[in-house]
Coordinates of C-alpha atoms and ligand atoms in Angstrom, one line a residue:
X2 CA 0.0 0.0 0.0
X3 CA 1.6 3.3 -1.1
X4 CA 1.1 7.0 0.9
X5 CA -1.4 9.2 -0.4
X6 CA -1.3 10.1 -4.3
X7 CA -0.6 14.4 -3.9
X8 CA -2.2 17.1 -5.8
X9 CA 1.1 19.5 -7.3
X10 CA 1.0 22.2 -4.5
X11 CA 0.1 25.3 -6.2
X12 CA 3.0 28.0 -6.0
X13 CA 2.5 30.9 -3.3
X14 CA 2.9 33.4 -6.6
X15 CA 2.2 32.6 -9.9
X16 CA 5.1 30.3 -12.0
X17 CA 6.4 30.7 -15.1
X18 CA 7.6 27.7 -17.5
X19 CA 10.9 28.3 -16.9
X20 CA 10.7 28.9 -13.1
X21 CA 8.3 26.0 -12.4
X22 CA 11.1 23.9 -14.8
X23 CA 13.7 25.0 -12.1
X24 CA 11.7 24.9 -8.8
X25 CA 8.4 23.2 -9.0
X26 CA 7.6 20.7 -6.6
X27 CA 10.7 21.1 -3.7
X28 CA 10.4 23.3 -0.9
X29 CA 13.6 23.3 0.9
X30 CA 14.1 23.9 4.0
X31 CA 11.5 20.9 5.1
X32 CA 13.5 17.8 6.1
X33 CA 17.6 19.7 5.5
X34 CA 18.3 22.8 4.0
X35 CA 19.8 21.5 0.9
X36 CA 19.4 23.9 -1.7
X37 CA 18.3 21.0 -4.5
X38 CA 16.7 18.3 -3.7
X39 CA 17.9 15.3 -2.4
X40 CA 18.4 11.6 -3.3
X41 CA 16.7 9.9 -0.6
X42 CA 18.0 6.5 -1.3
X43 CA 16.3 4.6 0.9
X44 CA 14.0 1.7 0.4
X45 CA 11.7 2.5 3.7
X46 CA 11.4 5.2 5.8
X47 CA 11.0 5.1 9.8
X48 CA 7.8 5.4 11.6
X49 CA 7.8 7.7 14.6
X50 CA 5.4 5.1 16.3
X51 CA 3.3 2.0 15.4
X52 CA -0.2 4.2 15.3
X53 CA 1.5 6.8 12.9
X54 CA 2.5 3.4 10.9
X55 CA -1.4 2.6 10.7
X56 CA -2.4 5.9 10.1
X57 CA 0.1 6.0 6.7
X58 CA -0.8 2.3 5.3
X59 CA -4.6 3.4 5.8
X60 CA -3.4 6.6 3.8
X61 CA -5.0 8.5 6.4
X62 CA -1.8 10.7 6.9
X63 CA 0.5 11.5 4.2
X64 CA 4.1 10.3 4.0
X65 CA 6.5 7.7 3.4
X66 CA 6.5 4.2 4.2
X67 CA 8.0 2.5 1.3
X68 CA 9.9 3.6 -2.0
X69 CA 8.4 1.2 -3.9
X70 CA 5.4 3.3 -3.6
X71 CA 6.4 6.8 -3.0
X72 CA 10.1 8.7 -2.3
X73 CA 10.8 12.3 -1.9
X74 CA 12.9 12.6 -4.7
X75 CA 10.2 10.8 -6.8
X76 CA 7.9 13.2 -5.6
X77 CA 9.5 16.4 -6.5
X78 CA 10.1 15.2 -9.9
X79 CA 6.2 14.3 -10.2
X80 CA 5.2 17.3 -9.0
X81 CA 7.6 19.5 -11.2
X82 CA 6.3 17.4 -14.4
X83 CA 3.2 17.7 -12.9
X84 CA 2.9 21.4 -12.9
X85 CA 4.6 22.0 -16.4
X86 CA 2.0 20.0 -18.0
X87 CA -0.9 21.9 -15.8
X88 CA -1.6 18.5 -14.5
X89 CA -3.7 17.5 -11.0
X90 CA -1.4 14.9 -10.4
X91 CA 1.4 12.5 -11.5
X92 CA 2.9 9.4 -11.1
X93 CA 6.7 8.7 -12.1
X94 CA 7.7 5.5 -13.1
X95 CA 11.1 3.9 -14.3
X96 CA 10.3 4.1 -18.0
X97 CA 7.9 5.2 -20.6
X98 CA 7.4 1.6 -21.4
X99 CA 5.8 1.7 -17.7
X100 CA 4.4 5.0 -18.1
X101 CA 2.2 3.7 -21.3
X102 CA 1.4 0.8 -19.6
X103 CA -0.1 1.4 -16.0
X104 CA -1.7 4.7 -17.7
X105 CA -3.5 2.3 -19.9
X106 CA -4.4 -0.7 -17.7
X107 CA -5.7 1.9 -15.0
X108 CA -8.1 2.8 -17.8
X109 CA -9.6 -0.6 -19.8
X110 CA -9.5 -3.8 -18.4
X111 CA -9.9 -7.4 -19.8
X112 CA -13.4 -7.6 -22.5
X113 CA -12.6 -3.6 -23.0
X114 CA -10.8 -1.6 -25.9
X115 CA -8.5 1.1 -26.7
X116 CA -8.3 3.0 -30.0
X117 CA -4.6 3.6 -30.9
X118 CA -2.8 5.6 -33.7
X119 CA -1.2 3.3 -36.2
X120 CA 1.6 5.8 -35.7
X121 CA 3.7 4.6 -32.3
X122 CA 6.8 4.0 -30.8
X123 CA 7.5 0.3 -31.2
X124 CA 7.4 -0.9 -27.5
X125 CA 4.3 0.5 -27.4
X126 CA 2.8 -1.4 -30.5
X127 CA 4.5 -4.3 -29.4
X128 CA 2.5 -3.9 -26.0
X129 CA -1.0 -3.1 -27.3
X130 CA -1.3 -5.8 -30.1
X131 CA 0.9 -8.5 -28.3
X132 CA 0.8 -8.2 -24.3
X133 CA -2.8 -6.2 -24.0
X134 CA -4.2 -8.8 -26.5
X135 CA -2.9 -11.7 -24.1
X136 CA -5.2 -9.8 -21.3
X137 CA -8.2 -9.4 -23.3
X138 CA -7.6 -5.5 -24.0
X139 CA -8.7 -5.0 -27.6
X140 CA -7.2 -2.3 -29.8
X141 CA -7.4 -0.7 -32.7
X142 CA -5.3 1.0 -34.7
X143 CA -6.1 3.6 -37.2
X144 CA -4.5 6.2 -39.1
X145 CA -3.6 9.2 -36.5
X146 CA -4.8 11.6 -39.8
X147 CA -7.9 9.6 -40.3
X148 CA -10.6 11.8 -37.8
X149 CA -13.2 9.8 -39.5
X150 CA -11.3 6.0 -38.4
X151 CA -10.7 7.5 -34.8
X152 CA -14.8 8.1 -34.8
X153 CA -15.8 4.9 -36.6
X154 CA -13.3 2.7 -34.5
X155 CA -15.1 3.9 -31.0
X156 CA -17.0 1.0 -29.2
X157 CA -19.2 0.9 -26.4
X158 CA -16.6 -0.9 -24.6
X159 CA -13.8 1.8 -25.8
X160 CA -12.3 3.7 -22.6
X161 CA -9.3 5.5 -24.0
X162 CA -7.7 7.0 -27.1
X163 CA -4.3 6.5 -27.9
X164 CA -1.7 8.8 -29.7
X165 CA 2.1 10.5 -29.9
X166 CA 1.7 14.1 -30.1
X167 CA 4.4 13.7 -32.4
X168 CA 5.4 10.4 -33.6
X169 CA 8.5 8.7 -35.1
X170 CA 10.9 8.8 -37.1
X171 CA 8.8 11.0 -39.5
X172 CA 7.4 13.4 -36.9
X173 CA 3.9 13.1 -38.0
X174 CA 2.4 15.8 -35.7
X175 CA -0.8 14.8 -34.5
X176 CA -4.1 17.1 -35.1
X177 CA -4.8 16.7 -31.2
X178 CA -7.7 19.0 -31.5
X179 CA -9.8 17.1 -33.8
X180 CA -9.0 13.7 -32.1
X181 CA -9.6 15.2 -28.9
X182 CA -12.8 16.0 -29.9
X183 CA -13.8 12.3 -30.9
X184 CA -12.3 11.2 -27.2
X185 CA -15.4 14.1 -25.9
X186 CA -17.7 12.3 -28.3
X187 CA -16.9 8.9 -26.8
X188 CA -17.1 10.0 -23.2
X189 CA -13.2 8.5 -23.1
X190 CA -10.2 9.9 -21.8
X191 CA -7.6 10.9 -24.5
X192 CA -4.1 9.8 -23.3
X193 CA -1.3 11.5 -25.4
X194 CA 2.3 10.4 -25.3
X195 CA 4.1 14.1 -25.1
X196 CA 7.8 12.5 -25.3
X197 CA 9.0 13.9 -28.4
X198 CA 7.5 16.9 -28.3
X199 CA 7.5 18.0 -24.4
X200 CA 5.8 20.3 -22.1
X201 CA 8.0 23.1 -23.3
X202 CA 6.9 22.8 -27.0
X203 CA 3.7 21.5 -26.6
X204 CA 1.3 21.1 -23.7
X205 CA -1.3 18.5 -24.7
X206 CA -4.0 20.0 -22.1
X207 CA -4.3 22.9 -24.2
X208 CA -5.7 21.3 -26.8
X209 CA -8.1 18.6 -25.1
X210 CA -5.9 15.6 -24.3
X211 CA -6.9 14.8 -20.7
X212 CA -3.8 12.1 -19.9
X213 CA 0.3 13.2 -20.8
X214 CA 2.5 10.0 -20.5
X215 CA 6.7 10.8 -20.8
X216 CA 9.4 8.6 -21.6
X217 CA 11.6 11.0 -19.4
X218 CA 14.2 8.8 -20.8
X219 CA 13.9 11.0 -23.8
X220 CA 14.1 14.9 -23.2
X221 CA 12.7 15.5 -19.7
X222 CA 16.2 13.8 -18.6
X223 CA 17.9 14.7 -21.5
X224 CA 21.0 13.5 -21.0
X225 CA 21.1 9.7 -22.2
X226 CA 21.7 8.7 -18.6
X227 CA 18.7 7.3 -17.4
X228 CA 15.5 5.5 -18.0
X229 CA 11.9 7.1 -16.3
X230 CA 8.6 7.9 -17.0
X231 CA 6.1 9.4 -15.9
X232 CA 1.7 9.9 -16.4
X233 CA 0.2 13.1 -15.7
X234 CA -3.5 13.1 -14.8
X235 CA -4.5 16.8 -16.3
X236 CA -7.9 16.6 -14.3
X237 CA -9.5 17.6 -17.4
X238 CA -12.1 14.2 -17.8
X239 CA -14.8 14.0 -15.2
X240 CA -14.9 10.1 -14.2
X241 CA -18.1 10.8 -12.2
X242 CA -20.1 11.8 -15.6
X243 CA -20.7 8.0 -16.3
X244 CA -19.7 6.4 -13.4
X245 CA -21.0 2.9 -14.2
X246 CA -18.1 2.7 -16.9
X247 CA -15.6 3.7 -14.7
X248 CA -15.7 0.7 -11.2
X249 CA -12.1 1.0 -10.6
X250 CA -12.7 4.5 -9.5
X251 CA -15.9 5.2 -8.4
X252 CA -16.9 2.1 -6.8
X253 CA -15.6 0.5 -3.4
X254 CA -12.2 0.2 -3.3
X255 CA -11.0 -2.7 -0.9
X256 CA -7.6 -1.1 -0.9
X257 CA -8.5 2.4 0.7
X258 CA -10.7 2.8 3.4
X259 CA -14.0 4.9 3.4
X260 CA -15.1 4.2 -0.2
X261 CA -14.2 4.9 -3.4
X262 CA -11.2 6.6 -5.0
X263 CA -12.9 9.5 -6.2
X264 CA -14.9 10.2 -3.2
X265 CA -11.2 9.7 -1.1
X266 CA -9.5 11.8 -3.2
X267 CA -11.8 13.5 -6.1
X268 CA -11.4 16.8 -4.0
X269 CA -8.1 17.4 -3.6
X270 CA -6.2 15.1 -5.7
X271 CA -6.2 12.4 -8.4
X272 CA -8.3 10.0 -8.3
X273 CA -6.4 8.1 -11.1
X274 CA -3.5 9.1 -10.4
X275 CA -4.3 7.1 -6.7
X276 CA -5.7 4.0 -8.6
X277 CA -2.2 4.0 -10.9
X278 CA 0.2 4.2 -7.9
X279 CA -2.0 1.8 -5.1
X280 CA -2.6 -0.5 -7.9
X281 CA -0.5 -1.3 -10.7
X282 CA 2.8 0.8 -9.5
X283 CA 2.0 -1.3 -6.4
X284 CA 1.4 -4.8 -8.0
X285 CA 3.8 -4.5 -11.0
X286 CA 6.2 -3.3 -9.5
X287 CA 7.8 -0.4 -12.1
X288 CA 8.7 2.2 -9.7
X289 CA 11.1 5.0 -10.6
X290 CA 14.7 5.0 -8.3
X291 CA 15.4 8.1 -6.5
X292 CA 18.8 7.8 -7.8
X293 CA 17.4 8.4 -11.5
X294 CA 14.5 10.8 -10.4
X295 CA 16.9 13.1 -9.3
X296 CA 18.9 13.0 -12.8
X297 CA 16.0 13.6 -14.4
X298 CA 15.5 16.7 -12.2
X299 CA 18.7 17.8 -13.0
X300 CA 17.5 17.6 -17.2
X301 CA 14.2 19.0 -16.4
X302 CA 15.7 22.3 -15.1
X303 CA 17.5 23.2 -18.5
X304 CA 14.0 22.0 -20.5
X305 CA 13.3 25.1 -22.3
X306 CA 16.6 26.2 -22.9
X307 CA 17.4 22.8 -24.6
X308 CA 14.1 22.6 -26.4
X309 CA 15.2 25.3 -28.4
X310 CA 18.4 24.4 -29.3
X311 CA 17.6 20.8 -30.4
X312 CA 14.4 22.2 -32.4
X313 CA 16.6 25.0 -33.6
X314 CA 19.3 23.2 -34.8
X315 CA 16.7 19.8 -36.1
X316 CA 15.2 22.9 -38.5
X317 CA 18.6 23.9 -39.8
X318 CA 20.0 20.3 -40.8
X319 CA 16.7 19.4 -42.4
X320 CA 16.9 22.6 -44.1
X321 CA 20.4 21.5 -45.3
X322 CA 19.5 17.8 -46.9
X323 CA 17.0 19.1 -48.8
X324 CA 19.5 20.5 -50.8
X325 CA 21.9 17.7 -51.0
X326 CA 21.9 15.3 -53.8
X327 CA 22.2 12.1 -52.0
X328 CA 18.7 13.1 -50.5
X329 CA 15.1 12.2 -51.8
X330 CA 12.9 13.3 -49.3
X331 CA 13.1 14.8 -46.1
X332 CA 10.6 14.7 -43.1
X333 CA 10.7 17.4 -41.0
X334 CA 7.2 19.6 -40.4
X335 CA 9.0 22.5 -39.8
X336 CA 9.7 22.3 -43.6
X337 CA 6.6 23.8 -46.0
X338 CA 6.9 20.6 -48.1
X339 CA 5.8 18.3 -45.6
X340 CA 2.2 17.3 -45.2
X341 CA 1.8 18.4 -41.1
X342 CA 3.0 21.6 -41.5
X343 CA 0.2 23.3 -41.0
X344 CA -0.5 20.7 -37.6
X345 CA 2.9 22.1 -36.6
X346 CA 2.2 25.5 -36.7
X347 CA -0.9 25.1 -34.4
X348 CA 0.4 23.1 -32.0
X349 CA 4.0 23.3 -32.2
X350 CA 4.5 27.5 -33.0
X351 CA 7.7 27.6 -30.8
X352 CA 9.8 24.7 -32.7
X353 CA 8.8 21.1 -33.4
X354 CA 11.7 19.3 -31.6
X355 CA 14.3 17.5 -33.0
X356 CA 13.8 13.5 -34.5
X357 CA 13.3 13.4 -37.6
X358 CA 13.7 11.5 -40.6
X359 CA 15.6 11.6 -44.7
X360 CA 15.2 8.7 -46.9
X361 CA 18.3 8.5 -49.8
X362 CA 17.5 7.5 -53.0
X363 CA 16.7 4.1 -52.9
X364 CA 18.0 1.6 -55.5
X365 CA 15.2 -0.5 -55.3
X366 CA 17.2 -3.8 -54.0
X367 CA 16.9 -4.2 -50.4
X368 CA 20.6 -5.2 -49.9
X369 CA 21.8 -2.0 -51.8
X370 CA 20.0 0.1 -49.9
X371 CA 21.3 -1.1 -46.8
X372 CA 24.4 -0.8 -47.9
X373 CA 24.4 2.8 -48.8
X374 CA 22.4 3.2 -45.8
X375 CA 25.5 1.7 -44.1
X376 CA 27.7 3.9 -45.8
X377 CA 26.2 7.5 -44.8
X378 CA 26.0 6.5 -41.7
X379 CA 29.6 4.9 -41.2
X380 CA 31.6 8.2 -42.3
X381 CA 29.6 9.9 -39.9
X382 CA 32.2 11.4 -36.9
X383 CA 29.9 13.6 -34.9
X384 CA 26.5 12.3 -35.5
X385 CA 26.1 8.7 -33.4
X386 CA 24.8 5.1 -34.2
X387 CA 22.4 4.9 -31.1
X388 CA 18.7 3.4 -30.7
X389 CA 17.3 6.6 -28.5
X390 CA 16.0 9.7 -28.6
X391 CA 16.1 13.1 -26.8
X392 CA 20.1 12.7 -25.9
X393 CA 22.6 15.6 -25.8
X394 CA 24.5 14.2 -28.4
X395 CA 22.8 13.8 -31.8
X396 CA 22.2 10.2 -32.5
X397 CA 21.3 8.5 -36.0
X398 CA 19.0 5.0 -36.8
X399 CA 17.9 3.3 -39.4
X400 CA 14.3 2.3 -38.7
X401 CA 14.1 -0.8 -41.3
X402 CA 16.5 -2.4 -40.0
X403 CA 16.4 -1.8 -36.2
X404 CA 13.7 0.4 -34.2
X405 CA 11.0 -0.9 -36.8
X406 CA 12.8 -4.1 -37.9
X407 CA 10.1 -6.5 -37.1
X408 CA 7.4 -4.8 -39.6
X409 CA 6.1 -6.0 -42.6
X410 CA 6.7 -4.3 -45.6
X411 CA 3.3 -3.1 -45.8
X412 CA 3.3 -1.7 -42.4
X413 CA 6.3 -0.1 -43.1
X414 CA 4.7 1.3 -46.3
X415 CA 1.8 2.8 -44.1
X416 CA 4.3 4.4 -41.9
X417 CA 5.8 6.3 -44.6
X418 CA 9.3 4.0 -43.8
X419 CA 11.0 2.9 -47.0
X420 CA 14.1 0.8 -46.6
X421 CA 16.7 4.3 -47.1
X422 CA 14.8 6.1 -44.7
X423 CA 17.1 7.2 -41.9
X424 CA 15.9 8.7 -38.8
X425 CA 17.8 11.5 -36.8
X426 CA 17.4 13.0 -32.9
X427 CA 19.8 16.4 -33.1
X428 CA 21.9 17.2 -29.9
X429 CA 22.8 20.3 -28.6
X430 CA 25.8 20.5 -30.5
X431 CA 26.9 23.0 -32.4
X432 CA 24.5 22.8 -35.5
X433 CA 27.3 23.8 -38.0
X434 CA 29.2 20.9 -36.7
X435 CA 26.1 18.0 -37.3
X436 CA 25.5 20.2 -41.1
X437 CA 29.0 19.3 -41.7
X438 CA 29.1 15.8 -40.5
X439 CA 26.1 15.2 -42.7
X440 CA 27.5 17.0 -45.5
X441 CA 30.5 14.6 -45.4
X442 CA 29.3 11.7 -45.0
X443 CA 26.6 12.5 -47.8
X444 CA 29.2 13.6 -50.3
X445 CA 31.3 10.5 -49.5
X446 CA 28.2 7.9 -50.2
X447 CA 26.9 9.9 -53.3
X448 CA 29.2 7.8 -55.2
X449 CA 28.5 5.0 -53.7
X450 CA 24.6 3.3 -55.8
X451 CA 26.8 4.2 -59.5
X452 CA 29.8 2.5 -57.9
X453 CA 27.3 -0.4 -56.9
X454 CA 25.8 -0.7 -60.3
X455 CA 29.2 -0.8 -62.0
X456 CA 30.4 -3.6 -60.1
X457 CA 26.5 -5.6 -61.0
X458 CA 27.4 -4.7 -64.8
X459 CA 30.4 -6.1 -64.1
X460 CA 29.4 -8.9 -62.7
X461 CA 26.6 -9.7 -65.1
X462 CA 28.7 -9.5 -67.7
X463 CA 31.7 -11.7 -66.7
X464 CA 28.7 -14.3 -65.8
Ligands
LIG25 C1 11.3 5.7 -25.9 C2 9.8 5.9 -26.0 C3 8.9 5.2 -25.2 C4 9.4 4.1 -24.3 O1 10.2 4.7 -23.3 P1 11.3 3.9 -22.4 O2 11.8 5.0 -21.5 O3 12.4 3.6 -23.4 O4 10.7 2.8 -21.8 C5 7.6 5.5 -25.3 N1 7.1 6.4 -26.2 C6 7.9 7.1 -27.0 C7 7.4 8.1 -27.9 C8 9.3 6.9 -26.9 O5 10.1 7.6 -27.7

């Protein structure tokens, strides 16, 4: 049993972004006068007498028992989330894997269903078609662009919506509005994965969403150095509007005394948030370490600042390739070319962060492409062969062959992948450094499909 699920504690004055980024959610002074907050590394926490122990496992009294369910450092860092996304409430977990996944199952249980972009980071595919269908969760998945598939896909079993406010590697940017407004339609909670784009450049509540998951992994840490997520409750959906379709929180709840979660907590926190931590957090087990809360803390306080640069610097290379040669297409919706540009500019005005995607020109044989694909990406010095996202240091992939390796060629078709595409996440280095890299390694490849076919004619003809 975890201590009691806490509402973000308004400021005294009103914050701004950047302040809130820096100071949201510690108040020093309370148990030392460090000046950041601490890592409490500690797996319990010492109870002044056995009735203040009962009065915290009946959630009576708020503190800590157990770190399992709830450490200060986790707590800062859910309450500092928690107010950039102009949430009620959050829950931090130890990766966005987790974050997706106890968001969900607090939401539809066995016999119900989810509706889910096509569009999605592959753990999370992997999870809805292959782990959710072993528990009876039914989903379907429809083209994010497709208003009318979001609206015809809705069951009355449905109890959430499903989508990447921007997804990857081609940064399709989600028209959050118009799904959104389906989610209303439904009576359903729409549950937005904000990784890629973050609170800084987009916040999801503005424009309907009423659940923000995070792989902090990606820019909220921003560092590479450690895994977290987290799932903000934005207390925008009223759970008490249809109350039959929603048991878990409105009904008895064996695990909290006098009655149900949203008449325990309803008035002053989240009521889902609760039901996340006392439940699945609690049974499953994916609780975030202080150790990497606390990194994460450390990222989050540099948020807007970095934000910039990596969307900054994303707009300047993929204004580079798409004058080089070597490149047939890029995908960045910063760029007037591409097809969400007009999404970006409504929800993404301040930059559209920074993975994105180029496909070379492809040769039309699968192991050719690879090879050039190979190529490019070996010449490159400063840009790095990583799978991840959201790191200080830019960092290339090549979806066909690794993040999305295990799609069919027709799904990879419906994700706009094509066996040359290459997908890019710019660091905060210095732009003209990453051009050049590119520029290099593009110039050395160029040569590299006539070089190809020469050796084939070659071939062919000594045969
Ligand atoms: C990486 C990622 C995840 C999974 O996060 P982990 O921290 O790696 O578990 C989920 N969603 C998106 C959009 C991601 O990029």
């Amino acid at each position: 049993m975890g201590a009691m699920p806490e509402a973000t504690r308004p400021a005294a004055v009103p914050r701004s972004f950047a302040t809130a980024q820096v100071q949201a959610g510690f108040v020093s002074g309370v148990a030392e006068n460090t000046a950041v907050p601490s890592i409490h590394q500690s797996n319990g926490f010492e109870f002044a007498s056995l009735s203040e122990a009962r009065d915290l496992f009946a959630l009576r009294k708020d503190g800590n028992i157990y770190s399992r369910a709830a450490n200060p450092t986790v707590l800062v860092f859910e309450r500092r989330v928690a107010e950039l996304e102009g949430g009620i409430g959050a829950a931090g977990v130890a990766s966005g894997q987790a974050a997706v996944a106890v968001a969900l199952l607090a939401l539809a249980k066995q016999g119900e269903h989810i509706v889910a972009a096509r569009q999605l980071y592959g753990g999370t595919v992997d999870l809805l078609q292959d782990t959710f269908a072993d528990w009876g969760i039914e989903v379907t998945f429809v083209d994010q662009d497709d208003v009318a598939a979001w609206e015809a896909a809705v069951r009355p079993t449905t109890r959430a919506l499903f989508a990447e406010s921007i997804s990857n590697p081609i940064a399709q940017v989600l028209d959050l509005g118009a799904v959104a407004a389906v989610a209303r339609r439904a009576g359903v909670p729409l549950v937005i994965d904000n990784t890629v784009a973050t609170p800084y450049l987009q916040r999801a509540k503005d424009f309907g969403a009423d659940i923000v998951v995070h792989s902090a992994t990606k820019f909220l840490g921003g560092h590479g150095t450690s895994l977290g997520g987290v799932v903000v409750d934005l207390g925008t959906f009223d759970f008490t509007a249809e109350p039959e379709r929603w048991p878990q929180l409105t009904q008895t709840y064996p695990r909290v005394p006098d009655g149900s979660l949203v008449e325990r907590f309803g008035a002053t926190a989240s009521p889902y948030i609760a039901l996340v931590k006392t439940k699945y957090v609690h049974d499953l087990g994916p609780s975030l370490s202080a150790f990497n809360a606390f990194q994460l803390l450390q990222g989050l306080e540099t948020l807007d600042l970095r934000m910039q640069r990596h969307s900054a610097s994303a707009l300047a290379v993929a204004e580079f390739l798409t004058t080089h040669p070597a490149v047939a297409r890029v995908h960045h919706p910063g760029l007037a070319s591409s097809p969400w540009h007009a999404n970006a500019q409504t929800y993404l005005p301040d930059g559209a962060s920074s993975v994105f995607a180029f496909d070379l020109h492809a040769t039309g044989d699968a192991e050719a492409d690879f090879r050039l694909v190979e190529d490019v990406i070996s010449r490159l010095q400063v840009v790095r062969l990583v799978a991840n996202i959201g790191d200080a240091r830019s960092l290339v992939a090549h979806p066909a062959s690794m993040t999305h390796s295990h799609m069919s060629p027709a799904q990879l078709a419906e994700a706009h992948i094509s066996p040359t595409t290459v997908r890019l996440s710019i660091g905060l280095e210095d732009p003209r450094d990453i051009v050049d890299d590119l520029r290099r390694a593009l110039d050395g490849a160029a040569v590299a499909p006539s070089d190809d076919a020469e050796r084939q004619l070659a071939e062919s003809s000594s045969r």
